[in-house]
Amino acid sequence: GAVVSQHPSRVICKSGTSVKIECRSLDFQATTMFWYRQFPKQSLMLMATSNEGSKATYEQGVEKDKFLINHASLTLSTLTVTSAHPEDSSFYICSAGTIQETQYFGPGTRLLVL
Amino acid sequence: LAKTTQPISMDSYEGQEVNITCSHNNIATNDYITWYQQFPSQGPRFIIQGYKTKVTNEVASLFIPADRKSSTLSLPRVSLSDTAVYYCLVAPYSSASKIIFGSGTRLSIRP
């Protein structure tokens, strides 16, 4: 199946700083990528749909100015958590898929905000 | 988007066959059923996908009745390493279709 990578795998930052997480499709092009957040012992929650060359579509309740998404190429989408606070500490996961195929998920990025 | 309902947790023993059933009463005509497996601190891993009847691959089987309002993931001869959370998802067959995760089933395998 298709391979999706994320970088970094884990990051620790101070409160008030911004953190960028990268999601790459390694062996295919992805017009659409998705970003999820997962808190301990909970299911994945869809945050936004990342569309190559256009603005992301955010789910209800997700602050678009806080979670900046950029999908500048067909193999890379980035999620920037701006002015991070401890409550933003979570496991962030992206997904992508080839056309007419199911989605494949990245390994996730563990964010800890101190 | 079709809502799915699964048991919150299941327990079994090594070597047993495990069947996890998912209910999706409002599945749409163009929806496919996909199952993912997730280990702690990892992204979900694709297991199997189907539209109707039965699908089998090297790790699991998926049974879908004619009305498609439910599906059953069958794991043959489970091992300790199959302890994970299993998610049943229903969505159109397209990489552009967003997926909404339900609560999943936490499967625990004992020696």
PDB file of C-alpha atoms in Angstrom:
ATOM      1  CA  GLY A   1       0.000   0.000   0.000  1.00  0.00           C
ATOM      2  CA  ALA A   2       0.845   3.668  -0.213  1.00  0.00           C
ATOM      3  CA  VAL A   3       3.250   5.150   2.333  1.00  0.00           C
ATOM      4  CA  VAL A   4       2.584   8.315   4.287  1.00  0.00           C
ATOM      5  CA  SER A   5       5.243   9.829   6.526  1.00  0.00           C
ATOM      6  CA  GLN A   6       5.162  12.511   9.190  1.00  0.00           C
ATOM      7  CA  HIS A   7       7.870  14.664  10.669  1.00  0.00           C
ATOM      8  CA  PRO A   8       8.711  15.071  13.443  1.00  0.00           C
ATOM      9  CA  SER A   9       7.534  11.946  15.236  1.00  0.00           C
ATOM     10  CA  ARG A  10       7.470  13.838  18.507  1.00  0.00           C
ATOM     11  CA  VAL A  11       8.050  17.415  19.558  1.00  0.00           C
ATOM     12  CA  ILE A  12       8.192  19.276  22.835  1.00  0.00           C
ATOM     13  CA  CYS A  13       7.737  23.017  22.832  1.00  0.00           C
ATOM     14  CA  LYS A  14       7.153  25.883  25.202  1.00  0.00           C
ATOM     15  CA  SER A  15       3.772  27.466  25.590  1.00  0.00           C
ATOM     16  CA  GLY A  16       3.280  30.328  23.159  1.00  0.00           C
ATOM     17  CA  THR A  17       5.543  29.008  20.440  1.00  0.00           C
ATOM     18  CA  SER A  18       4.493  27.624  17.056  1.00  0.00           C
ATOM     19  CA  VAL A  19       5.108  24.109  15.837  1.00  0.00           C
ATOM     20  CA  LYS A  20       5.050  22.820  12.260  1.00  0.00           C
ATOM     21  CA  ILE A  21       4.214  19.209  11.430  1.00  0.00           C
ATOM     22  CA  GLU A  22       4.850  17.801   7.967  1.00  0.00           C
ATOM     23  CA  CYS A  23       2.885  15.090   6.200  1.00  0.00           C
ATOM     24  CA  ARG A  24       4.311  13.546   3.045  1.00  0.00           C
ATOM     25  CA  SER A  25       3.036  10.996   0.590  1.00  0.00           C
ATOM     26  CA  LEU A  26       6.224   9.126  -0.315  1.00  0.00           C
ATOM     27  CA  ASP A  27       5.298   7.117  -3.391  1.00  0.00           C
ATOM     28  CA  PHE A  28       2.196   8.780  -4.732  1.00  0.00           C
ATOM     29  CA  GLN A  29       0.589  12.159  -5.279  1.00  0.00           C
ATOM     30  CA  ALA A  30      -2.248  13.243  -3.043  1.00  0.00           C
ATOM     31  CA  THR A  31      -4.596  16.028  -4.041  1.00  0.00           C
ATOM     32  CA  THR A  32      -6.330  15.706  -0.704  1.00  0.00           C
ATOM     33  CA  MET A  33      -4.887  15.022   2.711  1.00  0.00           C
ATOM     34  CA  PHE A  34      -6.585  14.971   6.073  1.00  0.00           C
ATOM     35  CA  TRP A  35      -5.461  15.998   9.537  1.00  0.00           C
ATOM     36  CA  TYR A  36      -6.680  14.320  12.712  1.00  0.00           C
ATOM     37  CA  ARG A  37      -6.087  14.815  16.391  1.00  0.00           C
ATOM     38  CA  GLN A  38      -6.265  12.078  18.987  1.00  0.00           C
ATOM     39  CA  PHE A  39      -6.303  12.449  22.759  1.00  0.00           C
ATOM     40  CA  PRO A  40      -5.371   9.540  25.056  1.00  0.00           C
ATOM     41  CA  LYS A  41      -7.882   6.687  25.070  1.00  0.00           C
ATOM     42  CA  GLN A  42     -10.045   8.498  22.526  1.00  0.00           C
ATOM     43  CA  SER A  43     -10.805   8.046  18.860  1.00  0.00           C
ATOM     44  CA  LEU A  44      -9.382  10.122  16.044  1.00  0.00           C
ATOM     45  CA  MET A  45     -11.086  13.444  15.493  1.00  0.00           C
ATOM     46  CA  LEU A  46     -11.005  14.954  12.027  1.00  0.00           C
ATOM     47  CA  MET A  47      -9.649  18.499  12.145  1.00  0.00           C
ATOM     48  CA  ALA A  48      -9.480  19.557   8.528  1.00  0.00           C
ATOM     49  CA  THR A  49      -9.262  18.594   4.889  1.00  0.00           C
ATOM     50  CA  SER A  50      -6.139  19.821   3.141  1.00  0.00           C
ATOM     51  CA  ASN A  51      -6.549  20.548  -0.575  1.00  0.00           C
ATOM     52  CA  GLU A  52      -3.538  21.054  -2.830  1.00  0.00           C
ATOM     53  CA  GLY A  53      -3.441  24.602  -4.141  1.00  0.00           C
ATOM     54  CA  SER A  54      -6.439  25.848  -2.209  1.00  0.00           C
ATOM     55  CA  LYS A  55      -7.586  26.658   1.291  1.00  0.00           C
ATOM     56  CA  ALA A  56      -8.159  23.920   3.790  1.00  0.00           C
ATOM     57  CA  THR A  57     -11.637  23.010   4.945  1.00  0.00           C
ATOM     58  CA  TYR A  58     -11.945  22.920   8.709  1.00  0.00           C
ATOM     59  CA  GLU A  59     -14.359  20.879  10.774  1.00  0.00           C
ATOM     60  CA  GLN A  60     -16.745  22.649  13.065  1.00  0.00           C
ATOM     61  CA  GLY A  61     -15.084  23.818  16.250  1.00  0.00           C
ATOM     62  CA  VAL A  62     -11.534  23.767  14.877  1.00  0.00           C
ATOM     63  CA  GLU A  63      -9.888  27.197  14.867  1.00  0.00           C
ATOM     64  CA  LYS A  64      -8.441  27.827  11.424  1.00  0.00           C
ATOM     65  CA  ASP A  65      -6.233  30.667  12.681  1.00  0.00           C
ATOM     66  CA  LYS A  66      -4.696  28.428  15.293  1.00  0.00           C
ATOM     67  CA  PHE A  67      -4.189  25.351  13.135  1.00  0.00           C
ATOM     68  CA  LEU A  68      -2.720  26.608   9.878  1.00  0.00           C
ATOM     69  CA  ILE A  69      -2.698  24.134   7.027  1.00  0.00           C
ATOM     70  CA  ASN A  70      -0.691  24.502   3.854  1.00  0.00           C
ATOM     71  CA  HIS A  71      -0.793  22.019   0.969  1.00  0.00           C
ATOM     72  CA  ALA A  72       1.706  23.517  -1.419  1.00  0.00           C
ATOM     73  CA  SER A  73       2.476  20.404  -3.434  1.00  0.00           C
ATOM     74  CA  LEU A  74       0.910  17.065  -4.280  1.00  0.00           C
ATOM     75  CA  THR A  75       3.178  15.279  -1.813  1.00  0.00           C
ATOM     76  CA  LEU A  76       3.341  17.638   1.147  1.00  0.00           C
ATOM     77  CA  SER A  77       0.878  19.118   3.593  1.00  0.00           C
ATOM     78  CA  THR A  78       1.889  20.982   6.734  1.00  0.00           C
ATOM     79  CA  LEU A  79       0.012  21.695   9.928  1.00  0.00           C
ATOM     80  CA  THR A  80       1.243  24.580  12.049  1.00  0.00           C
ATOM     81  CA  VAL A  81      -0.009  24.863  15.588  1.00  0.00           C
ATOM     82  CA  THR A  82       0.318  28.560  16.355  1.00  0.00           C
ATOM     83  CA  SER A  83       0.798  29.924  19.865  1.00  0.00           C
ATOM     84  CA  ALA A  84       0.604  26.444  21.278  1.00  0.00           C
ATOM     85  CA  HIS A  85      -0.770  25.880  24.762  1.00  0.00           C
ATOM     86  CA  PRO A  86      -0.744  22.802  26.996  1.00  0.00           C
ATOM     87  CA  GLU A  87      -4.271  21.902  25.922  1.00  0.00           C
ATOM     88  CA  ASP A  88      -2.965  21.503  22.359  1.00  0.00           C
ATOM     89  CA  SER A  89      -0.829  18.599  23.519  1.00  0.00           C
ATOM     90  CA  SER A  90      -2.078  15.637  21.549  1.00  0.00           C
ATOM     91  CA  PHE A  91      -1.288  13.050  18.904  1.00  0.00           C
ATOM     92  CA  TYR A  92      -1.639  14.510  15.411  1.00  0.00           C
ATOM     93  CA  ILE A  93      -2.152  12.159  12.470  1.00  0.00           C
ATOM     94  CA  CYS A  94      -2.450  12.835   8.763  1.00  0.00           C
ATOM     95  CA  SER A  95      -3.859  10.649   6.016  1.00  0.00           C
ATOM     96  CA  ALA A  96      -3.782  10.572   2.233  1.00  0.00           C
ATOM     97  CA  GLY A  97      -4.682   8.250  -0.573  1.00  0.00           C
ATOM     98  CA  THR A  98      -4.231   7.743  -4.276  1.00  0.00           C
ATOM     99  CA  ILE A  99      -7.194   8.468  -6.477  1.00  0.00           C
ATOM    100  CA  GLN A 100      -9.971   5.871  -6.188  1.00  0.00           C
ATOM    101  CA  GLU A 101      -8.302   4.194  -3.254  1.00  0.00           C
ATOM    102  CA  THR A 102      -8.679   4.079   0.479  1.00  0.00           C
ATOM    103  CA  GLN A 103      -6.759   6.394   2.751  1.00  0.00           C
ATOM    104  CA  TYR A 104      -3.450   5.558   4.347  1.00  0.00           C
ATOM    105  CA  PHE A 105      -2.385   7.108   7.597  1.00  0.00           C
ATOM    106  CA  GLY A 106       0.893   8.549   8.727  1.00  0.00           C
ATOM    107  CA  PRO A 107       2.636   7.305  11.876  1.00  0.00           C
ATOM    108  CA  GLY A 108       1.526  10.331  13.869  1.00  0.00           C
ATOM    109  CA  THR A 109       3.265  13.191  15.677  1.00  0.00           C
ATOM    110  CA  ARG A 110       3.210  13.457  19.442  1.00  0.00           C
ATOM    111  CA  LEU A 111       3.070  17.097  20.536  1.00  0.00           C
ATOM    112  CA  LEU A 112       3.762  18.083  24.116  1.00  0.00           C
ATOM    113  CA  VAL A 113       3.391  21.726  25.059  1.00  0.00           C
ATOM    114  CA  LEU A 114       4.966  22.724  28.345  1.00  0.00           C
TER     115      LEU A 114
ATOM    116  CA  LEU B   1     -21.795  10.351   6.519  1.00  0.00           C
ATOM    117  CA  ALA B   2     -22.922   6.983   7.826  1.00  0.00           C
ATOM    118  CA  LYS B   3     -22.588   6.450  11.563  1.00  0.00           C
ATOM    119  CA  THR B   4     -21.069   3.228  12.826  1.00  0.00           C
ATOM    120  CA  THR B   5     -21.608   1.359  16.078  1.00  0.00           C
ATOM    121  CA  GLN B   6     -19.170  -1.190  17.457  1.00  0.00           C
ATOM    122  CA  PRO B   7     -18.670  -2.894  20.827  1.00  0.00           C
ATOM    123  CA  ILE B   8     -16.417  -0.783  23.020  1.00  0.00           C
ATOM    124  CA  SER B   9     -14.217  -3.703  23.990  1.00  0.00           C
ATOM    125  CA  MET B  10     -13.692  -7.421  23.466  1.00  0.00           C
ATOM    126  CA  ASP B  11     -11.479 -10.023  25.060  1.00  0.00           C
ATOM    127  CA  SER B  12     -10.208 -13.270  23.604  1.00  0.00           C
ATOM    128  CA  TYR B  13      -7.378 -15.750  23.859  1.00  0.00           C
ATOM    129  CA  GLU B  14      -4.473 -16.631  21.641  1.00  0.00           C
ATOM    130  CA  GLY B  15      -5.348 -19.027  18.859  1.00  0.00           C
ATOM    131  CA  GLN B  16      -9.045 -18.166  18.870  1.00  0.00           C
ATOM    132  CA  GLU B  17     -11.019 -16.656  16.022  1.00  0.00           C
ATOM    133  CA  VAL B  18     -12.316 -13.187  16.820  1.00  0.00           C
ATOM    134  CA  ASN B  19     -15.322 -11.625  15.142  1.00  0.00           C
ATOM    135  CA  ILE B  20     -16.044  -7.931  15.569  1.00  0.00           C
ATOM    136  CA  THR B  21     -19.383  -6.722  14.285  1.00  0.00           C
ATOM    137  CA  CYS B  22     -20.123  -3.186  13.189  1.00  0.00           C
ATOM    138  CA  SER B  23     -23.543  -1.690  12.620  1.00  0.00           C
ATOM    139  CA  HIS B  24     -24.045   0.964   9.923  1.00  0.00           C
ATOM    140  CA  ASN B  25     -27.766   1.236   9.346  1.00  0.00           C
ATOM    141  CA  ASN B  26     -27.685   4.355   7.159  1.00  0.00           C
ATOM    142  CA  ILE B  27     -24.964   3.227   4.777  1.00  0.00           C
ATOM    143  CA  ALA B  28     -25.273   4.832   1.348  1.00  0.00           C
ATOM    144  CA  THR B  29     -25.236   3.070  -2.003  1.00  0.00           C
ATOM    145  CA  ASN B  30     -21.761   4.336  -2.876  1.00  0.00           C
ATOM    146  CA  ASP B  31     -20.236   3.689   0.549  1.00  0.00           C
ATOM    147  CA  TYR B  32     -17.548   1.101   1.143  1.00  0.00           C
ATOM    148  CA  ILE B  33     -16.747  -0.513   4.484  1.00  0.00           C
ATOM    149  CA  THR B  34     -13.177  -0.293   5.684  1.00  0.00           C
ATOM    150  CA  TRP B  35     -11.520  -1.617   8.819  1.00  0.00           C
ATOM    151  CA  TYR B  36      -8.396  -0.172  10.387  1.00  0.00           C
ATOM    152  CA  GLN B  37      -6.199  -1.346  13.233  1.00  0.00           C
ATOM    153  CA  GLN B  38      -4.444   1.039  15.587  1.00  0.00           C
ATOM    154  CA  PHE B  39      -1.716   0.358  18.110  1.00  0.00           C
ATOM    155  CA  PRO B  40      -0.893   2.898  20.842  1.00  0.00           C
ATOM    156  CA  SER B  41       1.015   5.931  19.552  1.00  0.00           C
ATOM    157  CA  GLN B  42       0.759   4.811  15.928  1.00  0.00           C
ATOM    158  CA  GLY B  43      -1.397   5.813  13.001  1.00  0.00           C
ATOM    159  CA  PRO B  44      -4.238   3.518  11.942  1.00  0.00           C
ATOM    160  CA  ARG B  45      -3.252   0.670   9.640  1.00  0.00           C
ATOM    161  CA  PHE B  46      -5.503  -0.511   6.824  1.00  0.00           C
ATOM    162  CA  ILE B  47      -6.768  -4.069   7.313  1.00  0.00           C
ATOM    163  CA  ILE B  48      -9.483  -4.778   4.786  1.00  0.00           C
ATOM    164  CA  GLN B  49     -12.150  -3.134   2.671  1.00  0.00           C
ATOM    165  CA  GLY B  50     -15.312  -4.389   1.009  1.00  0.00           C
ATOM    166  CA  TYR B  51     -18.613  -3.460  -0.587  1.00  0.00           C
ATOM    167  CA  LYS B  52     -20.702  -6.607  -0.290  1.00  0.00           C
ATOM    168  CA  THR B  53     -20.571 -10.356   0.417  1.00  0.00           C
ATOM    169  CA  LYS B  54     -17.171 -11.568   1.563  1.00  0.00           C
ATOM    170  CA  VAL B  55     -13.654 -10.286   1.192  1.00  0.00           C
ATOM    171  CA  THR B  56     -10.575 -12.127   2.393  1.00  0.00           C
ATOM    172  CA  ASN B  57      -6.915 -11.193   2.504  1.00  0.00           C
ATOM    173  CA  GLU B  58      -3.855 -12.536   4.253  1.00  0.00           C
ATOM    174  CA  VAL B  59      -4.802 -11.132   7.656  1.00  0.00           C
ATOM    175  CA  ALA B  60      -8.598 -11.022   7.885  1.00  0.00           C
ATOM    176  CA  SER B  61     -11.977 -11.656   6.356  1.00  0.00           C
ATOM    177  CA  LEU B  62     -14.839  -9.228   6.027  1.00  0.00           C
ATOM    178  CA  PHE B  63     -18.413 -10.454   5.883  1.00  0.00           C
ATOM    179  CA  ILE B  64     -21.122  -8.122   4.618  1.00  0.00           C
ATOM    180  CA  PRO B  65     -24.768  -9.248   4.456  1.00  0.00           C
ATOM    181  CA  ALA B  66     -26.999  -8.419   1.526  1.00  0.00           C
ATOM    182  CA  ASP B  67     -28.595  -5.388   3.187  1.00  0.00           C
ATOM    183  CA  ARG B  68     -25.122  -3.994   4.040  1.00  0.00           C
ATOM    184  CA  LYS B  69     -26.399  -2.566   7.315  1.00  0.00           C
ATOM    185  CA  SER B  70     -23.696  -4.356   9.252  1.00  0.00           C
ATOM    186  CA  SER B  71     -20.359  -5.997   8.702  1.00  0.00           C
ATOM    187  CA  THR B  72     -18.157  -8.430  10.594  1.00  0.00           C
ATOM    188  CA  LEU B  73     -14.395  -8.410  10.731  1.00  0.00           C
ATOM    189  CA  SER B  74     -13.019 -11.882  11.335  1.00  0.00           C
ATOM    190  CA  LEU B  75      -9.494 -12.374  12.649  1.00  0.00           C
ATOM    191  CA  PRO B  76      -8.415 -16.036  12.469  1.00  0.00           C
ATOM    192  CA  ARG B  77      -6.190 -17.474  15.182  1.00  0.00           C
ATOM    193  CA  VAL B  78      -5.345 -14.257  16.980  1.00  0.00           C
ATOM    194  CA  SER B  79      -2.079 -13.702  18.803  1.00  0.00           C
ATOM    195  CA  LEU B  80      -1.006 -11.289  21.517  1.00  0.00           C
ATOM    196  CA  SER B  81       0.159  -8.877  18.840  1.00  0.00           C
ATOM    197  CA  ASP B  82      -3.429  -8.456  17.652  1.00  0.00           C
ATOM    198  CA  THR B  83      -4.220  -6.510  20.811  1.00  0.00           C
ATOM    199  CA  ALA B  84      -5.235  -3.123  19.421  1.00  0.00           C
ATOM    200  CA  VAL B  85      -8.169  -0.847  18.672  1.00  0.00           C
ATOM    201  CA  TYR B  86     -10.161  -1.745  15.573  1.00  0.00           C
ATOM    202  CA  TYR B  87     -12.171   0.857  13.711  1.00  0.00           C
ATOM    203  CA  CYS B  88     -15.021   0.211  11.295  1.00  0.00           C
ATOM    204  CA  LEU B  89     -15.458   3.063   8.844  1.00  0.00           C
ATOM    205  CA  VAL B  90     -18.000   3.742   6.125  1.00  0.00           C
ATOM    206  CA  ALA B  91     -17.296   6.207   3.337  1.00  0.00           C
ATOM    207  CA  PRO B  92     -17.409   6.564  -0.449  1.00  0.00           C
ATOM    208  CA  TYR B  93     -14.579   4.841  -2.302  1.00  0.00           C
ATOM    209  CA  SER B  94     -12.412   7.852  -2.886  1.00  0.00           C
ATOM    210  CA  SER B  95      -9.278   9.256  -1.334  1.00  0.00           C
ATOM    211  CA  ALA B  96     -11.016  12.621  -1.274  1.00  0.00           C
ATOM    212  CA  SER B  97     -13.809  11.429   0.983  1.00  0.00           C
ATOM    213  CA  LYS B  98     -13.386  12.404   4.594  1.00  0.00           C
ATOM    214  CA  ILE B  99     -13.598   9.678   7.177  1.00  0.00           C
ATOM    215  CA  ILE B 100     -15.299  10.116  10.517  1.00  0.00           C
ATOM    216  CA  PHE B 101     -14.049   7.728  13.158  1.00  0.00           C
ATOM    217  CA  GLY B 102     -16.353   6.088  15.646  1.00  0.00           C
ATOM    218  CA  SER B 103     -15.258   4.895  19.044  1.00  0.00           C
ATOM    219  CA  GLY B 104     -13.660   1.682  17.792  1.00  0.00           C
ATOM    220  CA  THR B 105     -13.365  -1.684  19.525  1.00  0.00           C
ATOM    221  CA  ARG B 106     -10.540  -2.253  21.966  1.00  0.00           C
ATOM    222  CA  LEU B 107      -9.519  -5.882  21.513  1.00  0.00           C
ATOM    223  CA  SER B 108      -7.448  -7.531  24.222  1.00  0.00           C
ATOM    224  CA  ILE B 109      -5.841 -10.902  23.583  1.00  0.00           C
ATOM    225  CA  ARG B 110      -4.729 -12.999  26.522  1.00  0.00           C
ATOM    226  CA  PRO B 111      -2.243 -15.882  26.607  1.00  0.00           C
TER     227      PRO B 111
END
